[in-house]
Coordinates of C-alpha atoms and ligand atoms in Angstrom, one line a residue:
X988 CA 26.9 35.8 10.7
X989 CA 25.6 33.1 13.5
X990 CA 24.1 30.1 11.6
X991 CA 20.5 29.9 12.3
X992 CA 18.6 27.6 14.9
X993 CA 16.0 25.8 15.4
X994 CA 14.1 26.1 18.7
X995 CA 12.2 23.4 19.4
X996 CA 9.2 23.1 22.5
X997 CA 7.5 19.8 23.2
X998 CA 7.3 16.7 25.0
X999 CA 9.8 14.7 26.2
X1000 CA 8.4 11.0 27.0
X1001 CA 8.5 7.8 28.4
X1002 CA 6.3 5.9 26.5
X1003 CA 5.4 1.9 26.8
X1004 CA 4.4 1.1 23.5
X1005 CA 2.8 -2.4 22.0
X1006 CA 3.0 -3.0 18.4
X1007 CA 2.3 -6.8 16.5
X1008 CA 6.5 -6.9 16.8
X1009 CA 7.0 -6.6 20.7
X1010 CA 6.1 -4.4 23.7
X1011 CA 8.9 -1.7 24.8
X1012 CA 8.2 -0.4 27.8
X1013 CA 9.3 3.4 29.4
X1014 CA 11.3 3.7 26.4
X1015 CA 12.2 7.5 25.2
X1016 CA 10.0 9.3 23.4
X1017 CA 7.8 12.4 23.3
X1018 CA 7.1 14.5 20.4
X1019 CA 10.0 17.2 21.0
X1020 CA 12.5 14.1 21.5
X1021 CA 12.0 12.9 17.8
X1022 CA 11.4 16.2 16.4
X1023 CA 15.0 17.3 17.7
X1024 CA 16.6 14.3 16.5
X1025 CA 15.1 14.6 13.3
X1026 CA 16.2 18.2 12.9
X1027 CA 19.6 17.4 14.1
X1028 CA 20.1 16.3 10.7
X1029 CA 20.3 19.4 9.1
X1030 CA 20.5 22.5 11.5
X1031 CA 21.4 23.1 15.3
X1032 CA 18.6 22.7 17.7
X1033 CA 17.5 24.6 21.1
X1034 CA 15.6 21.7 22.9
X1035 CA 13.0 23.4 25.5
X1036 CA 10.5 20.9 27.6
X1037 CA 10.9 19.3 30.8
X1038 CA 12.0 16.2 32.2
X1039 CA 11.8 14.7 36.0
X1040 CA 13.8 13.6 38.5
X1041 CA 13.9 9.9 36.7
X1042 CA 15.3 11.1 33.3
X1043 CA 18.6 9.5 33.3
X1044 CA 21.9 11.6 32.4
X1045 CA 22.8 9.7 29.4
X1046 CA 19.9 11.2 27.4
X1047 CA 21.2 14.3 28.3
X1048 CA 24.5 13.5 27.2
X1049 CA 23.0 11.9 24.3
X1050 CA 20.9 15.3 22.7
X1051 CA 24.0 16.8 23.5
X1052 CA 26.6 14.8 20.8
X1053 CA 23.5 15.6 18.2
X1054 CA 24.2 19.3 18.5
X1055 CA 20.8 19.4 20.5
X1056 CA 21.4 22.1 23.4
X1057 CA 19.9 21.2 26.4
X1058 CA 20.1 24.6 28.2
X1059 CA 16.1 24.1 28.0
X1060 CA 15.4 21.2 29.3
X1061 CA 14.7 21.7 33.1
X1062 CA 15.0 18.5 35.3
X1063 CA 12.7 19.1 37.9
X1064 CA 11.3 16.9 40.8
X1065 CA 9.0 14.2 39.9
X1066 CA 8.1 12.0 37.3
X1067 CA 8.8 12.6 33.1
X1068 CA 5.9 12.7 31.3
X1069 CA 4.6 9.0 30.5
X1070 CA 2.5 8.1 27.0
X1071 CA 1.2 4.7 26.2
X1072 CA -0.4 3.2 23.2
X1073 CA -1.4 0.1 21.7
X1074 CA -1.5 -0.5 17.7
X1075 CA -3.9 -2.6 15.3
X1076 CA -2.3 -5.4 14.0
X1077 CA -2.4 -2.9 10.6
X1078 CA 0.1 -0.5 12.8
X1079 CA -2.4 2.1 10.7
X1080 CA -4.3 2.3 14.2
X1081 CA -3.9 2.7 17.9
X1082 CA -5.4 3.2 21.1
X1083 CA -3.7 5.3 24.0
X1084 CA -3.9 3.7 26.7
X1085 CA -2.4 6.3 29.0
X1086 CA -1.5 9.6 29.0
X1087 CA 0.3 11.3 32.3
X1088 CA 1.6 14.6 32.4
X1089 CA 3.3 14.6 35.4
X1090 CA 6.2 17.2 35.3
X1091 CA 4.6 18.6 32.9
X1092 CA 1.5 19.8 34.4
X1093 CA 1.1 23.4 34.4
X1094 CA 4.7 23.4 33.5
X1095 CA 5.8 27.3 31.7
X1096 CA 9.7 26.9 30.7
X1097 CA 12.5 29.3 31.2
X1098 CA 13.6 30.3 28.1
X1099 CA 17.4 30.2 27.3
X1100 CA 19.4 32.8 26.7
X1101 CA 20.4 30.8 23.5
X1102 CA 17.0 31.0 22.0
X1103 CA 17.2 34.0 19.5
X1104 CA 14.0 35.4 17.9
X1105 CA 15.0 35.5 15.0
X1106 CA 15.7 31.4 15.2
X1107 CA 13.3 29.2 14.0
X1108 CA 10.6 27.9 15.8
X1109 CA 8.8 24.6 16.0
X1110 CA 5.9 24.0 18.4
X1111 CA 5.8 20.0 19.1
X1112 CA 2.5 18.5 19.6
X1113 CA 1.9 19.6 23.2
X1114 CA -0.9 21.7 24.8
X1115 CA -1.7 24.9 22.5
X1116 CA -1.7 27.0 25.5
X1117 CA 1.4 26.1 26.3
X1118 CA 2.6 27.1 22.3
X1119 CA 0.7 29.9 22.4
X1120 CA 2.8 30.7 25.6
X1121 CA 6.2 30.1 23.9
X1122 CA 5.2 32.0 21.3
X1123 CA 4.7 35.1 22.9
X1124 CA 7.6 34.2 25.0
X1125 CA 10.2 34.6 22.2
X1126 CA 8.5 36.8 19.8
X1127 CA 9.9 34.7 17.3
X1128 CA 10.8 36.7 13.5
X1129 CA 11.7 33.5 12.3
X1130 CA 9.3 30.7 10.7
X1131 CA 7.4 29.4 12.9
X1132 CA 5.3 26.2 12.4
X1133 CA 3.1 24.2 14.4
X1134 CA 2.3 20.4 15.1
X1135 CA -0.8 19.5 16.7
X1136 CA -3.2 16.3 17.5
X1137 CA -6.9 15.0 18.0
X1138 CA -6.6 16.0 21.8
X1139 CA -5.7 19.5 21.4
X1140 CA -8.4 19.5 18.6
X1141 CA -10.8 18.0 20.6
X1142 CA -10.2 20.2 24.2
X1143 CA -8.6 23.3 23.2
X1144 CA -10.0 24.1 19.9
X1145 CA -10.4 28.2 20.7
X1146 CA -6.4 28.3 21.5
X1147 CA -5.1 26.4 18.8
X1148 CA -7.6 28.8 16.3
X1149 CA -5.7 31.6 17.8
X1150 CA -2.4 30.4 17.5
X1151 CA -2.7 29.6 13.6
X1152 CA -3.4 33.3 13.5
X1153 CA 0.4 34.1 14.0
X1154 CA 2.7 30.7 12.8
X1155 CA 3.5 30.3 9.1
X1156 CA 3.5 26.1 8.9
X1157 CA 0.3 24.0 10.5
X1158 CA 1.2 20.4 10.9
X1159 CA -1.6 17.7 11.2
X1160 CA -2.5 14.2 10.0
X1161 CA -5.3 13.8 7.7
X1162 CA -8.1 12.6 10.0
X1163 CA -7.1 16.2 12.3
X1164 CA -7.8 18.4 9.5
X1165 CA -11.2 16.8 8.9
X1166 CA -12.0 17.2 12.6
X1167 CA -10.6 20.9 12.9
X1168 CA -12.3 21.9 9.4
X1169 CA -15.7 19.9 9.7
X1170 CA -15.0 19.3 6.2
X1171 CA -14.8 15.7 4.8
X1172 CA -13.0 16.6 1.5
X1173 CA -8.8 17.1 2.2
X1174 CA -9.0 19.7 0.0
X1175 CA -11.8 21.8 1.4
X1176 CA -10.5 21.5 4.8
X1177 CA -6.9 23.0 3.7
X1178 CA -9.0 26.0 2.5
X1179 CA -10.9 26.3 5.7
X1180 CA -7.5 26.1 7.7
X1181 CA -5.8 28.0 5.4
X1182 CA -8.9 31.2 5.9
X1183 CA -8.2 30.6 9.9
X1184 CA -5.0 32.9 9.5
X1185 CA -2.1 29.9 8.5
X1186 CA 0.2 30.7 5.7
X1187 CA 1.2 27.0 4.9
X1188 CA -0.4 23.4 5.4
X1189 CA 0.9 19.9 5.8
X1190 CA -1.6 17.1 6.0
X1191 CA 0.1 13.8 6.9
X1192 CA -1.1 10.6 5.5
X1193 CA 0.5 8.2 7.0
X1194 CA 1.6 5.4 4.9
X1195 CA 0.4 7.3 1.8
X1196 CA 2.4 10.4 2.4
X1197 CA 2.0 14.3 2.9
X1198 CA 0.4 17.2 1.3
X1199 CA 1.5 20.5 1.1
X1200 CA -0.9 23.2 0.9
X1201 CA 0.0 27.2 0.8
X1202 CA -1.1 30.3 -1.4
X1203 CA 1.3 29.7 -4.5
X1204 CA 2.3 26.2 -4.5
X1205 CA 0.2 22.2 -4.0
X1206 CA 2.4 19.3 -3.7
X1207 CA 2.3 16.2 -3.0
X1208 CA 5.0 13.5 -1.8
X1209 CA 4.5 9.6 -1.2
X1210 CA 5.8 7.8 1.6
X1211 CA 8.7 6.0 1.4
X1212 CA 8.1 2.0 0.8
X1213 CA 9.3 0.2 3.9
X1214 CA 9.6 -3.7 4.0
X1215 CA 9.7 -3.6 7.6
X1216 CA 7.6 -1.5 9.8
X1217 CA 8.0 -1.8 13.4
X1218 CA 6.5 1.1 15.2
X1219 CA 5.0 3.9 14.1
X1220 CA 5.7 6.0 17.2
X1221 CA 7.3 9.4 16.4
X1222 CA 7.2 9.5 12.5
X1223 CA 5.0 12.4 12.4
X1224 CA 7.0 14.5 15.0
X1225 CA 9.8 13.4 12.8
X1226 CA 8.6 14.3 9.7
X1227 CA 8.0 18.0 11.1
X1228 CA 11.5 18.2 12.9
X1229 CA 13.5 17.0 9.7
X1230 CA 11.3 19.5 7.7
X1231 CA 11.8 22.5 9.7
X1232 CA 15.7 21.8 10.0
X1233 CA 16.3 21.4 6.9
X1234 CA 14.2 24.5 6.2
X1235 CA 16.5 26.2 9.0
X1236 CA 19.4 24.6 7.3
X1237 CA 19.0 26.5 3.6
X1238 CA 17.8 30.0 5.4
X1239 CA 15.3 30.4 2.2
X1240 CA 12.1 29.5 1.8
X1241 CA 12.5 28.9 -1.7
X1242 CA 9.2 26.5 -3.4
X1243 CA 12.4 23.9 -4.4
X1244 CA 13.7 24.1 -0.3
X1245 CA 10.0 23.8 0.3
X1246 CA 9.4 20.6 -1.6
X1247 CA 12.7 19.1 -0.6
X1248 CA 11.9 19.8 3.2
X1249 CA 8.8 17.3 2.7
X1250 CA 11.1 14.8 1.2
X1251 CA 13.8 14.6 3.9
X1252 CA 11.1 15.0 6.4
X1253 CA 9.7 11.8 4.6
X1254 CA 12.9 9.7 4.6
X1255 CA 13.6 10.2 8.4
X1256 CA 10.4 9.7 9.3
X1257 CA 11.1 5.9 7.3
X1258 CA 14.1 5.3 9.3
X1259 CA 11.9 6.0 12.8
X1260 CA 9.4 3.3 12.0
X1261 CA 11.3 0.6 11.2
X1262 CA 12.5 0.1 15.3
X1263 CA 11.1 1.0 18.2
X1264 CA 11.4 4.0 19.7
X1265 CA 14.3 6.5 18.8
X1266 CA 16.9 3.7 17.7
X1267 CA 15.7 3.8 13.9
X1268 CA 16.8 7.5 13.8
X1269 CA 19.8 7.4 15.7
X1270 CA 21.1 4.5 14.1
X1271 CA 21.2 6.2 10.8
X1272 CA 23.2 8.1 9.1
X1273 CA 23.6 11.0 6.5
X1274 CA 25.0 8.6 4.5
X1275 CA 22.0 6.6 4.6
X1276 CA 19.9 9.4 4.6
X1277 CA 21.1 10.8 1.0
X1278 CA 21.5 7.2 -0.1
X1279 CA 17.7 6.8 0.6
X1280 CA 16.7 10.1 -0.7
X1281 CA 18.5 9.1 -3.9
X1282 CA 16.1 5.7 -4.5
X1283 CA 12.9 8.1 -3.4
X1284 CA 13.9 10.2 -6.4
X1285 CA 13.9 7.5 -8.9
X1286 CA 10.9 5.7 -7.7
X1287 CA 8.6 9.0 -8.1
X1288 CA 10.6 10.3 -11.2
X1289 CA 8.0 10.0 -14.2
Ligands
AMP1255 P1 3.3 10.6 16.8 O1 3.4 9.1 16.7 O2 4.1 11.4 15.8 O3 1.9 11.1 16.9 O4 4.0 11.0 18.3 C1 3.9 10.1 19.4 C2 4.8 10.8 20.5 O5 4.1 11.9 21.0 C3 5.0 9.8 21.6 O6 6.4 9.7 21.8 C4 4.4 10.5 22.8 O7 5.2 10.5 24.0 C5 4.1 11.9 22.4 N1 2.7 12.3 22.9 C6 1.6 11.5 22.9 N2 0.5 12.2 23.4 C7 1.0 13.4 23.7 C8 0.4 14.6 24.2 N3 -0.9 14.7 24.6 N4 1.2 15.7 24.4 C9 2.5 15.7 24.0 N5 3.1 14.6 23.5 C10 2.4 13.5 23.3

């Protein structure tokens, strides 16, 4: 039998971000990037978005060592997709500053011959019509979960509602499910999203963790206690890569694989913040990563 994927569709970014520890500018980021290198962790990963004509080879080269195939990443002319953001001194907050699509305007992928329906499937925060247009692309049998943020929420309300009629997982942080519910209470607004067709619910909190809401099972996990945080950028896309690998990586979705995805998703969304950009993730290891999992386990073990 062919081990399982995960396909992953979503941005791939320069972004110039400013934190209370530096400024990096046109530094790699973008929501598929740290989702796939998140993932990588656990399960292969089919990488689709697009890049321009500016998107050096070694980044390539790089998602390539991590098992990341790049047959889906089309290089096309012009200019990668550019994001930037400015944090609170609290690194809770930020402002973006600037958001350019370039390439990626109006941009409807090839899809490789090495994405398989019945892979797994994660739609990165991007455009919902552009997931929604993935989606039907592959006709995925796989799980399928989806990350979104206030824009989408904001401008494309009516597609994303369709779309959580067919995925299994919706990804969002706390202050999008009280703006896509109208409800003020966490819990309420899982129910609400939870009647708009999704099977499973993740509310990311940040610095205070992530809940899990489906059907059958509530669970709650803290986040990981960081001496050092440097940039926020990427944890949540992080968080959902790492937990759909690993969720690709154990082929069940077994309430134990469920509650351990939201861990590991957890820890390698601790190693992103503490640099900038992607260099806390790549400069870890599963040695680490197990080594960190490990203290997680006996600081919530009561
Ligand atoms: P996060 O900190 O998890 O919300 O993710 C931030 C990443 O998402 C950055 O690397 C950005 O390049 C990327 N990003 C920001 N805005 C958008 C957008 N509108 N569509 C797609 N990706 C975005």
């Amino acid at each position: 039998m062919t081990r399982k994927k995960l396909s992953i569709i979503g941005s791939v970014a320069f972004d110039t971000v400013e934190t209370c520890h530096g400024r990096r500018k046109n530094v790699l980021g973008g929501s598929a990037t740290f989702a796939s290198l998140g993932a990588s962790f656990f399960s292969p990963v089919n990488l689709i978005s697009v890049v321009g004509a500016d998107f050096p080879e070694k980044h390539f080269k790089m998602f390539e060592r991590l098992n990341i195939d790049t047959a889906g990443l089309e290089k096309k002319k012009g200019r990668t997709f550019r994001w930037a953001a400015r944090y609170d001194p609290d690194l809770l907050h930020r402002k973006t500053l600037s958001v350019n699509l370039n390439v990626f305007d109006g941009f409807r992928p090839e899809i490789p011959e090495t994405v398989r329906p019945s892979d797994n499937l994660l739609l990165a925060n991007i455009d919902p019509e552009l997931q929604d247009w993935i989606f039907r692309r592959v006709d995925p049998s796989g799980l399928v979960a989806c990350d979104t943020m206030n824009i989408w929420i904001e401008n494309k309300k009516k597609h994303l509602l369709k779309l959580l009629k067919k995925i299994d997982i919706l990804l969002l942080n706390d202050e999008e499910a009280r703006q896509l519910s109208g409800e003020k209470n966490l819990l309420e607004a899982a129910k609400f999203i939870s009647s708009a067709g999704v099977r499973m619910i993740v509310i990311k909190k940040g610095e205070h963790g992530a809940l899990f809401f489906s059907r059958g099972l509530s669970f709650i996990v803290p986040a990981y206690l960081l001496e050092n945080v440097t940039d926020p950028t990427g944890a949540g896309d992080t968080f959902a890569g790492a937990m759909m690998g690993y969720l690709t990586m154990k082929n069940r979705n077994s309430e134990t694989n469920l509650r351990r995805s939201l861990v590991y998703g957890t820890i390698l969304a601790s190693f992103t913040v503490e640099k900038f950009s992607i260099d806390g993730l790549v400069g870890t290891t599963k040695g680490r990563l197990e080594k960190r999992v490990k203290h997680f386990e006996k600081l919530t073990r009561y």
